[in-house]
C-alpha atoms as one frame of an Amber mdcrd trajectory, in Angstrom:
protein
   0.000   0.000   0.000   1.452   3.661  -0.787   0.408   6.179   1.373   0.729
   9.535   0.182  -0.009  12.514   2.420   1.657  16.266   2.804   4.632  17.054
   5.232   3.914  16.879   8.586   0.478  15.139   7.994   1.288  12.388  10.074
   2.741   9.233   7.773   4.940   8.197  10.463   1.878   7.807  13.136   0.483
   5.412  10.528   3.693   3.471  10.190   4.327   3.025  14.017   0.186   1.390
  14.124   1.135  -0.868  10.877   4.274  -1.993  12.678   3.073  -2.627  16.123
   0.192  -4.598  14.015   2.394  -7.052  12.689   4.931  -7.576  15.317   1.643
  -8.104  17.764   1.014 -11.099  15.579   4.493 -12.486  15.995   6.713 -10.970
  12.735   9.479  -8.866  12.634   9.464  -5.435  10.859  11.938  -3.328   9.220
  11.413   0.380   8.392  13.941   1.618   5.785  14.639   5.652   5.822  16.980
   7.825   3.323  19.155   9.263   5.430  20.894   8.613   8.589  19.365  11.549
  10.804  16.169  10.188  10.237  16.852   6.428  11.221  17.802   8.557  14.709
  15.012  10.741  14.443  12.529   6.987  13.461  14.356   5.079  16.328  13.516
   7.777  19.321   9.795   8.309  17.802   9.114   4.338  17.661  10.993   4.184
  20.812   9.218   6.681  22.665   5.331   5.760  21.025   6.205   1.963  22.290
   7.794   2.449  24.912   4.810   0.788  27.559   4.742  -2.282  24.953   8.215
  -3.580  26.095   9.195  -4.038  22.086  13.144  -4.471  20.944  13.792  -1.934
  18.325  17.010  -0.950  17.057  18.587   1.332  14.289  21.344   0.599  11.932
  23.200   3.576  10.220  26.782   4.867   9.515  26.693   6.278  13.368  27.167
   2.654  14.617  30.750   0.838  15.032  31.213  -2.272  13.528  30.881  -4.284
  16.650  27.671  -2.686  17.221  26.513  -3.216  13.793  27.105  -7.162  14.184
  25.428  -7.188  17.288  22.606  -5.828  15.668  22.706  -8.462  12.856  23.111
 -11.230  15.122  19.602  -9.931  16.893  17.961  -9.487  13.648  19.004 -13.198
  12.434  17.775 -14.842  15.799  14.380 -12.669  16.222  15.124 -11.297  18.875
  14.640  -7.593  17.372  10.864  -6.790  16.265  11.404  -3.341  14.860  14.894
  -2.235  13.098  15.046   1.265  11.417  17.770   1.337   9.100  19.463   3.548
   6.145  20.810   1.291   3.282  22.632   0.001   6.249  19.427  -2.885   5.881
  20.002  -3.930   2.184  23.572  -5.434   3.517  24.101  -8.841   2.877  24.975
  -9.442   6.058  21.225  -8.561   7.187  18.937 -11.964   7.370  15.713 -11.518
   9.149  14.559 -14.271  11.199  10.760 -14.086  10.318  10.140 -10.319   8.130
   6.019  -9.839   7.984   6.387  -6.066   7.141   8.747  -3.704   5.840   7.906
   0.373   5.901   9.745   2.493   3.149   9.808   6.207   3.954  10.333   8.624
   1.178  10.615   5.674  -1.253  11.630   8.429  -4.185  15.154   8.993  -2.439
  16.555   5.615  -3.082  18.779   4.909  -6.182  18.277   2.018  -8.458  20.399
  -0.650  -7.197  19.034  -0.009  -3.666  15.537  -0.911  -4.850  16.375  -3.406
  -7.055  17.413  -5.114  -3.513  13.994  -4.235  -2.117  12.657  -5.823  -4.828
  14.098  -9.526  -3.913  13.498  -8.446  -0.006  10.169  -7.871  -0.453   8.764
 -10.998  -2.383   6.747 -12.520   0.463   6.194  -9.273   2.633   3.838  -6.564
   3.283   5.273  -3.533   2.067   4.294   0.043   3.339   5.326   2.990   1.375
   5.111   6.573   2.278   5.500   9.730   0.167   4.791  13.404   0.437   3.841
  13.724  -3.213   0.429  12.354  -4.374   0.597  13.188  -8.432  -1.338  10.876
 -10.033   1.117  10.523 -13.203   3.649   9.063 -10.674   1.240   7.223  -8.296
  -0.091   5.673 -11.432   2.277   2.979 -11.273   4.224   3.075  -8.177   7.675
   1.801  -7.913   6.695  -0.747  -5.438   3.683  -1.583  -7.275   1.328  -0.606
  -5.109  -1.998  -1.205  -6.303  -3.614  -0.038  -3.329  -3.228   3.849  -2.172
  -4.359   5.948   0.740  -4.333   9.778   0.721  -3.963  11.702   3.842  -6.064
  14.648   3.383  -6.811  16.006   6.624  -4.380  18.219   8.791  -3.425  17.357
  12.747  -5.711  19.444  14.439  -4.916  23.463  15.437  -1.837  23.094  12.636
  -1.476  26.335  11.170  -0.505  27.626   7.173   3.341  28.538   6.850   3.259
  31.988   6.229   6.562  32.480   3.637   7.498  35.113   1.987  10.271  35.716
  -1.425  13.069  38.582   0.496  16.154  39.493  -1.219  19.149  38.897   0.942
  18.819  41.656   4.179  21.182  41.236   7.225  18.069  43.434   9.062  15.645
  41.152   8.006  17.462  38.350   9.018  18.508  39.901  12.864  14.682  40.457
  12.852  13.366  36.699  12.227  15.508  35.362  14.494  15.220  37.679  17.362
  10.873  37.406  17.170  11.383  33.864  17.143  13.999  33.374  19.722  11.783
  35.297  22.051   8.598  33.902  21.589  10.741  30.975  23.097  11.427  29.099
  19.927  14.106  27.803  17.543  15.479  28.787  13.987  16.766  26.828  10.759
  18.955  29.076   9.066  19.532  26.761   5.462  22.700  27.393   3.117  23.210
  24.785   0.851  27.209  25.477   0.554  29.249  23.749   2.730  32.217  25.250
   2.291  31.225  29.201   3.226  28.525  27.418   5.527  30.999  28.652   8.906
  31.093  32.123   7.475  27.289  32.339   7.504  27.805  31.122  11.163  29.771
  33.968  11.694  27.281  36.191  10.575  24.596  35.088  12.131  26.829  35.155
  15.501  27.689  38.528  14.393  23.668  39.647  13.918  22.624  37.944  16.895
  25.852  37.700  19.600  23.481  36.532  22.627  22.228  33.721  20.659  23.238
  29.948  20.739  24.370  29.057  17.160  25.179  25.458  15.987  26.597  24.206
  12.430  25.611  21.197  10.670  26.386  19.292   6.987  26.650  15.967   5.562
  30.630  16.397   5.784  30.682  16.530   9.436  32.164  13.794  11.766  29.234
  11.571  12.277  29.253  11.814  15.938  29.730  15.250  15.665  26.794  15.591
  13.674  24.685  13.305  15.878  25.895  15.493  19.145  24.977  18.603  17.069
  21.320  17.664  15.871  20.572  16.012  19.735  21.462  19.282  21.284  19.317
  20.872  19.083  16.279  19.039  19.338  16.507  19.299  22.832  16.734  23.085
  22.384  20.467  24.034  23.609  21.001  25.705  20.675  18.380  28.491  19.198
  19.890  28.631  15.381  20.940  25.756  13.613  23.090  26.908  10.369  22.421
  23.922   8.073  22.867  22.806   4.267  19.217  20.854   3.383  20.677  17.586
   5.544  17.530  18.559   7.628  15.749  18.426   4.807  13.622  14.731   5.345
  11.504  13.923   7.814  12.785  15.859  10.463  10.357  16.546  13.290  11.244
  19.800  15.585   8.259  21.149  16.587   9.967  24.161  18.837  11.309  24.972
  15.295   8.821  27.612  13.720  11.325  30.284  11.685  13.281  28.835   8.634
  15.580  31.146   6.365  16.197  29.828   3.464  19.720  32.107   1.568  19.832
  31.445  -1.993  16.352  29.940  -2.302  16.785  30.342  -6.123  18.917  27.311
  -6.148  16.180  24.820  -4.336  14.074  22.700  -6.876  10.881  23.255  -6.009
  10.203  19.749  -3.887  13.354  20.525  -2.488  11.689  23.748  -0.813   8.246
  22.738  -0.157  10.046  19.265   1.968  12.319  21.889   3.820   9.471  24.318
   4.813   7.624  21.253   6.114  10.604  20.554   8.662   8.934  24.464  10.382
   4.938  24.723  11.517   4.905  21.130  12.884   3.008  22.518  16.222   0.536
  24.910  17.326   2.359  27.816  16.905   2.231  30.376  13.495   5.726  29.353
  11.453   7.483  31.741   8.973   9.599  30.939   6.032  11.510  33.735   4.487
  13.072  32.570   0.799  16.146  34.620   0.640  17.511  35.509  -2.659  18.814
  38.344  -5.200  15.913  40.775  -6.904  13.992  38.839  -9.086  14.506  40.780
 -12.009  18.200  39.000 -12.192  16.379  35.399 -11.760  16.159  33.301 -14.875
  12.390  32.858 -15.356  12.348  28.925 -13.922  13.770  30.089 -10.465  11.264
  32.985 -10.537   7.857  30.859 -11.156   9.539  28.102  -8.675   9.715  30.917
  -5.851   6.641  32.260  -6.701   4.950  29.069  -6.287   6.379  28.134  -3.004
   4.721  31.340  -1.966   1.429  30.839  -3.717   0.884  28.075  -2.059   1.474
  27.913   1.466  -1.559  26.285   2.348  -1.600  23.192   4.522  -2.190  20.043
   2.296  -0.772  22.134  -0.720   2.045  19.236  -1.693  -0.383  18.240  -4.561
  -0.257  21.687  -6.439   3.249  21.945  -5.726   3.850  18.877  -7.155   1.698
  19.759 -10.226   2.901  23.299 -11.026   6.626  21.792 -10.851   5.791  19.053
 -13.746   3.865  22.782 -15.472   7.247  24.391 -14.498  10.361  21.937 -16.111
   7.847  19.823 -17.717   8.047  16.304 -18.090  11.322  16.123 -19.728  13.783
  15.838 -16.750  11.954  12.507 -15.696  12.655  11.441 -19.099  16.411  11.548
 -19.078  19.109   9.106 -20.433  20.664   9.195 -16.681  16.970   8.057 -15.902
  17.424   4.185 -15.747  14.141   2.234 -15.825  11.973   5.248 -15.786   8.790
   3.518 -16.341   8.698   3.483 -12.560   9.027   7.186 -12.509   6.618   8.342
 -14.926   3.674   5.871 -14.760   2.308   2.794 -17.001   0.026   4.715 -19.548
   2.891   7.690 -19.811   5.806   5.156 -20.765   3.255   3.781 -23.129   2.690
   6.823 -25.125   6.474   7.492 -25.051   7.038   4.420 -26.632   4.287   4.608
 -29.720   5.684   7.834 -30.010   9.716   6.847 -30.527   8.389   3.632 -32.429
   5.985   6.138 -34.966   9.298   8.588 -35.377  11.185   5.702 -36.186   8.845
   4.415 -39.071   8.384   7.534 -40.341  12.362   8.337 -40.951  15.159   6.095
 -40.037  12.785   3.021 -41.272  10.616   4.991 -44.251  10.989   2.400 -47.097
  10.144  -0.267 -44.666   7.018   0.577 -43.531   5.868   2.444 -46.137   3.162
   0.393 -47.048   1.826   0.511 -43.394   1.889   4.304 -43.481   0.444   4.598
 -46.337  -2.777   3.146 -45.232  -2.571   4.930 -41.689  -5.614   7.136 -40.690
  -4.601   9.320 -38.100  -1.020  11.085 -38.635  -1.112  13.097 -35.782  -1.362
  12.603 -32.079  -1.199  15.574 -30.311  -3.629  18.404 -31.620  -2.866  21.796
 -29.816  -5.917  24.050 -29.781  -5.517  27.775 -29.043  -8.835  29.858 -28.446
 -10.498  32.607 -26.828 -13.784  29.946 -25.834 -13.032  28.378 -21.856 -12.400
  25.128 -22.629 -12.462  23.457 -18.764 -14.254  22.313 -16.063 -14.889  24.604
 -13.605 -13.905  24.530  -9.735 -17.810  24.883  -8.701 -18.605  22.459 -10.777
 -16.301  20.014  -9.558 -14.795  21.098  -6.678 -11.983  18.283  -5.948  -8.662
  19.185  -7.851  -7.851  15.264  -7.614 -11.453  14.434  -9.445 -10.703  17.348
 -12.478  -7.193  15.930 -12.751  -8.968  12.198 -12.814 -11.750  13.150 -15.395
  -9.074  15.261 -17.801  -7.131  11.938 -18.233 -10.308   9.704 -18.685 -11.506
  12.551 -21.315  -8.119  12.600 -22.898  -8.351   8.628 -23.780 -12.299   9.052
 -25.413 -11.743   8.102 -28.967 -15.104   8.365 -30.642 -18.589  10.054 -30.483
 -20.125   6.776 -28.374 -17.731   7.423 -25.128 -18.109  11.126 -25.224 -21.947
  10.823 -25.065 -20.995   7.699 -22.587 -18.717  10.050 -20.863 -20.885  13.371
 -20.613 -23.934  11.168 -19.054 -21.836  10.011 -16.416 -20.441  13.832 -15.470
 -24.646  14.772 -15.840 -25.837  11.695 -13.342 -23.129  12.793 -10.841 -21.941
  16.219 -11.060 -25.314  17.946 -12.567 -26.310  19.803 -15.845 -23.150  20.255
 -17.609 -21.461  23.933 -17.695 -20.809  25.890 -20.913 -17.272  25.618 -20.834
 -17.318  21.735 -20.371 -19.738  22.041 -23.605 -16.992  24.032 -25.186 -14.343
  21.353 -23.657 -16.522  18.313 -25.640 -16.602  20.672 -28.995 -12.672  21.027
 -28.503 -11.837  17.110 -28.109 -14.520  16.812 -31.172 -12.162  19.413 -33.128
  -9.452  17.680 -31.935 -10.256  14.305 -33.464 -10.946  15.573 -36.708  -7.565
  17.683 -36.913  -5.619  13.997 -35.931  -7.431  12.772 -39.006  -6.750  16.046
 -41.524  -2.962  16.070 -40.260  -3.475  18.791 -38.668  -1.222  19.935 -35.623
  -2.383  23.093 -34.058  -5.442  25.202 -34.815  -5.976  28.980 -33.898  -9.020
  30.222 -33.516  -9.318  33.902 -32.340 -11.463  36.892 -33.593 -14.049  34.754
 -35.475 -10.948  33.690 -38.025  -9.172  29.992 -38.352  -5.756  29.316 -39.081
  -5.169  25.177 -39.386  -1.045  24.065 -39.333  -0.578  21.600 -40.789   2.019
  19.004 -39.778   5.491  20.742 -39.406   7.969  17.787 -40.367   8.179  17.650
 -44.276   9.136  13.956 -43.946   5.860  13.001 -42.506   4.138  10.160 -44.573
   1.173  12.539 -44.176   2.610  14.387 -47.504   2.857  11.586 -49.517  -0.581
  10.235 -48.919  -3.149  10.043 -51.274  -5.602  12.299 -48.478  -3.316  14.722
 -48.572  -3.152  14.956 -52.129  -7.039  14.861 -52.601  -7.172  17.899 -49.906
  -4.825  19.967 -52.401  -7.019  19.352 -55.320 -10.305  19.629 -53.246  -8.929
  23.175 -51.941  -7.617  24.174 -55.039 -10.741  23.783 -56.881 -13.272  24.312
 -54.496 -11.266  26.848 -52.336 -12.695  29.879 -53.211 -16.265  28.877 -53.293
 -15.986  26.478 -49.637 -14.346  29.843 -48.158 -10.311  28.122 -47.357  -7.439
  29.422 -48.813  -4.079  27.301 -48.263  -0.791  29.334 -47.476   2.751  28.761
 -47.471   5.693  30.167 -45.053   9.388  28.769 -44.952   8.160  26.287 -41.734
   4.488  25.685 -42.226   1.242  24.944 -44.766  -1.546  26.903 -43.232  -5.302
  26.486 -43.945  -7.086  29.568 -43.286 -10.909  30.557 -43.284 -12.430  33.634
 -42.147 -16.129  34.044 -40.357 -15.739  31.380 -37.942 -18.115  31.468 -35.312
 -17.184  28.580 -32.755 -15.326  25.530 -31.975 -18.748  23.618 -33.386 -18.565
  25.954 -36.354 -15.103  25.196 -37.141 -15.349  21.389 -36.603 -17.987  21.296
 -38.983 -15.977  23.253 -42.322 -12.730  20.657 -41.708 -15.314  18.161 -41.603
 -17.176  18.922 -44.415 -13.736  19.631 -46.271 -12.212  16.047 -45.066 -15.545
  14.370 -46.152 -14.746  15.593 -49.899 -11.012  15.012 -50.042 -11.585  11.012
 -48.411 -14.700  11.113 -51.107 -12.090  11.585 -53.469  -9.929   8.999 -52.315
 -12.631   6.251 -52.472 -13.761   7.307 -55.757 -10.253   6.869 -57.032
């Protein structure tokens, strides 16, 4: 089962239940974390939420010497441990559980390839729990583990509050000021640089800002029992600043930590961000995040719509949009690099799928022409994706259906309708539950209508504004769509009939346009390339 719920929501409550479940009914349980703070951070919560249960838990992570580390085996291997929470510390050989019924994987997207290919044989015969703070459905589609089954947290921990965070440019004044409000209201501050080798001057000037105030350092790089000492003290509040690259950036849990600055926030990705303000605002009390970085008129636009969005949304639960506007933001591409191995895991089933007819089609259309020619020839569609551009609202609207996750859902089921029976199919269904249907989701059924008949024509983008039509036709001049015998029955059809069915046909150095004045709608204009495709295929069939 994947579990998907925002920072802070409460995924590890729901792991300590599942894992008290199963070692109540006699099986051991291993709960696997990214990093080795939060195997620490895991091992004191479990500890401390079991403690009147009288359960052996461990934690195995670079912190440990050897001998304790084959102490710990040797427990594991003779059941004598029910919970062990361990980095990739857990995927060593030398780990054999006795009896595993259950194994928890927290933050399942920070493990590399090799490390779940391990999970993978580990996992055959056992339950497996995985928790994430990003529910997209394009990744949850087909989960890495997959998980068929998937709960979404939805609902806060009561009297939480919304971060308030705010885009600053770099201000010493500013900075004195955060930490001062927050180190009198009695609380603690995260002050994040994500450079750890000028990481002690920021130190300094923060000591220099603030000289009555306890500052601490911590990185990666650190000794590890310096680093442990460091984080301990902190939690248990000897320190008021803790000057930090984004080590703190998973799972953390500090409530008396409600201030984070964040210097040269322009550098963050935009998950990076949302996970580190979710380490502040984990109590009662009002949290503030200040993203630190130079005016934004010197910020490429990216890092601009990524800060902007942080801000935007600062709602509790608001992981989802994040998550969204960040695939609107860098688009899908980056999931789709070479360095990507086996990214069908990444991107979803249905997503891969597409991918795949895609690079197959390009390849039959150039590298493999000749070959397939005879296939292409008798294609019907030559085009997959038709862009529309129009003044209409093509959409359905938030009051009509008010749960992003639903739109989302019914977009992708209205985005795989292939004829005029599922639309009707389709539009019934949205009537019986959602109520008469809008105008724009009218216009949205006219568009995909439109849209169908374009794939058909060869047509890749249409523009309709100001009651005129301009149809572009496909851009790549090696398309088989040229050589086909509709294509050549549409050039006779429009230069005959042309002046008399109201299209002209233009040429510029990169495209063939169709154009048509007096256009009155998306129905309107459906109807002409109709009317004009019905000729040209008559054409065809005639001979």
């Amino acid at each position: 089962r994947l579990v998907c719920g925002d920072v802070g929501f409460g995924k590890t409550e729901v792991a300590i239940r599942a894992a008290f479940k199963a070692v109540v009914g006699g099986k051991q349980v291993a709960v696997l974390v990214p990093t080795t703070i939060l195997a620490l951070q895991h091992y004191k919560t479990f500890s401390e939420r079991l403690a009147e249960f009288n359960l052996h838990i461990d934690y195995l992570n670079r912190f440990k010497t050897a001998a304790q580390k084959r102490e710990v085996y040797r427990k594991i291997r003779e059941g004598e441990l029910d919970i062990v929470i361990g980095t990739h510390a857990l995927l060593n050989k030398q780990v054999q559980f006795k009896d595993l019924g259950l194994l928890i994987i927290d933050e399942e997207q920070k493990f590399g390839v090799a490390a779940k290919e391990k999970l993978r044989q580990l996992k055959v015969n056992v339950d497996t729990l995985t928790l994430t703070a990003t529910p997209i459905p394009r990744t949850l589609q087909f989960s890495l583990m997959a998980a068929r089954d998937l709960s979404i947290i939805r609902t806060p921990p009561p009297n939480r509050q919304p971060i308030h965070t705010e885009i600053r440019v770099f201000n010493e004044a500013l900075i004195k000021e955060a930490i001062y409000y927050e180190v009198q209201r009695g609380g603690q501050v995260f002050f994040v640089h994500n450079r750890v080798k000028t990481l002690p001057q920021m130190v300094e000037m923060v000591r220099r800002l603030c000289p009555d105030v306890d500052v601490a350092m911590a990185h990666g790089q650190m000794d590890s029992k310096t680093l442990e000492k460091t984080l301990v003290d902190f939690i248990e509040r000897r320190y008021e600043v803790l000057v930090c690259t984004n080590i703190i950036e998973t799972g953390l849990d500090i409530p008396n930590a409600n201030t984070m600055l964040i210097h040269n926030a322009h550098q963050f990705g935009l998950s990076d961000l949302h996970q580190l303000r979710g380490r502040i605002g984990r109590s009662n009390k009002k949290a503030f995040c200040y993203l630190l970085c130079p005016p934004m008129s010197v910020l490429t636009p990216e890092a601009r719509k990524r800060l902007r969005t942080i801000e935007e949304f600062s709602e509790l639960g608001s992981g989802f949009e994040i998550a969204m506007r960040d695939l609107d933001i860098r688009g899908a591409g980056n999931l789709l690099g070479a360095e990507q191995s086996g990214f069908i895991n990444e991107v979803g089933y249905e997503t891969f799928q597409r991918i795949l007819d895609e690079a197959l089609q390009e390849l039959k259309e150039e590298e493999f022409r000749e070959l397939f020619a005879e296939e292409q020839a008798k294609k019907q569609e030559f085009v997959r994706e038709v862009q529309i551009e129009t003044d209409t609202e093509m959409h359905i609207p938030d009051e009509y259906v008010a749960n992003v996750q639903e739109r989302l859902l019914l977009y992708q089921e209205l985005d795989s309708l292939e004829d005029e029976e599922q639309l009707q199919a389709f539009a019934e269904k949205l009537r019986d539950r959602f109520g008469r249907l809008p105008a724009q989701v009218e216009e949205l059924f006219d568009g995909l209508r439109l849209r169908w008949t374009c794939r058909r024509m060869g047509i890749e983008r249409v523009v309709i504004k100001g009651g005129k039509m301009v149809a572009f036709f496909i851009a790549n001049p090696q398309s088989p769509f040229y050589d086909s015998a509709l294509f050549a029955a549409l050039f006779r059809h429009i230069g005959a009939e042309g002046h008399r069915i109201g299209f002209t046909m233009k040429k510029t150095a990169r495209h063939l346009m169709l154009v048509r004045n007096d256009v009155q709608s998306l129905t309107h204009a459906r109807k002409l390339l109709h009317t004009l495709y019905e000729g040209a295929t008559a054409e065809v069939a005639g001979g």
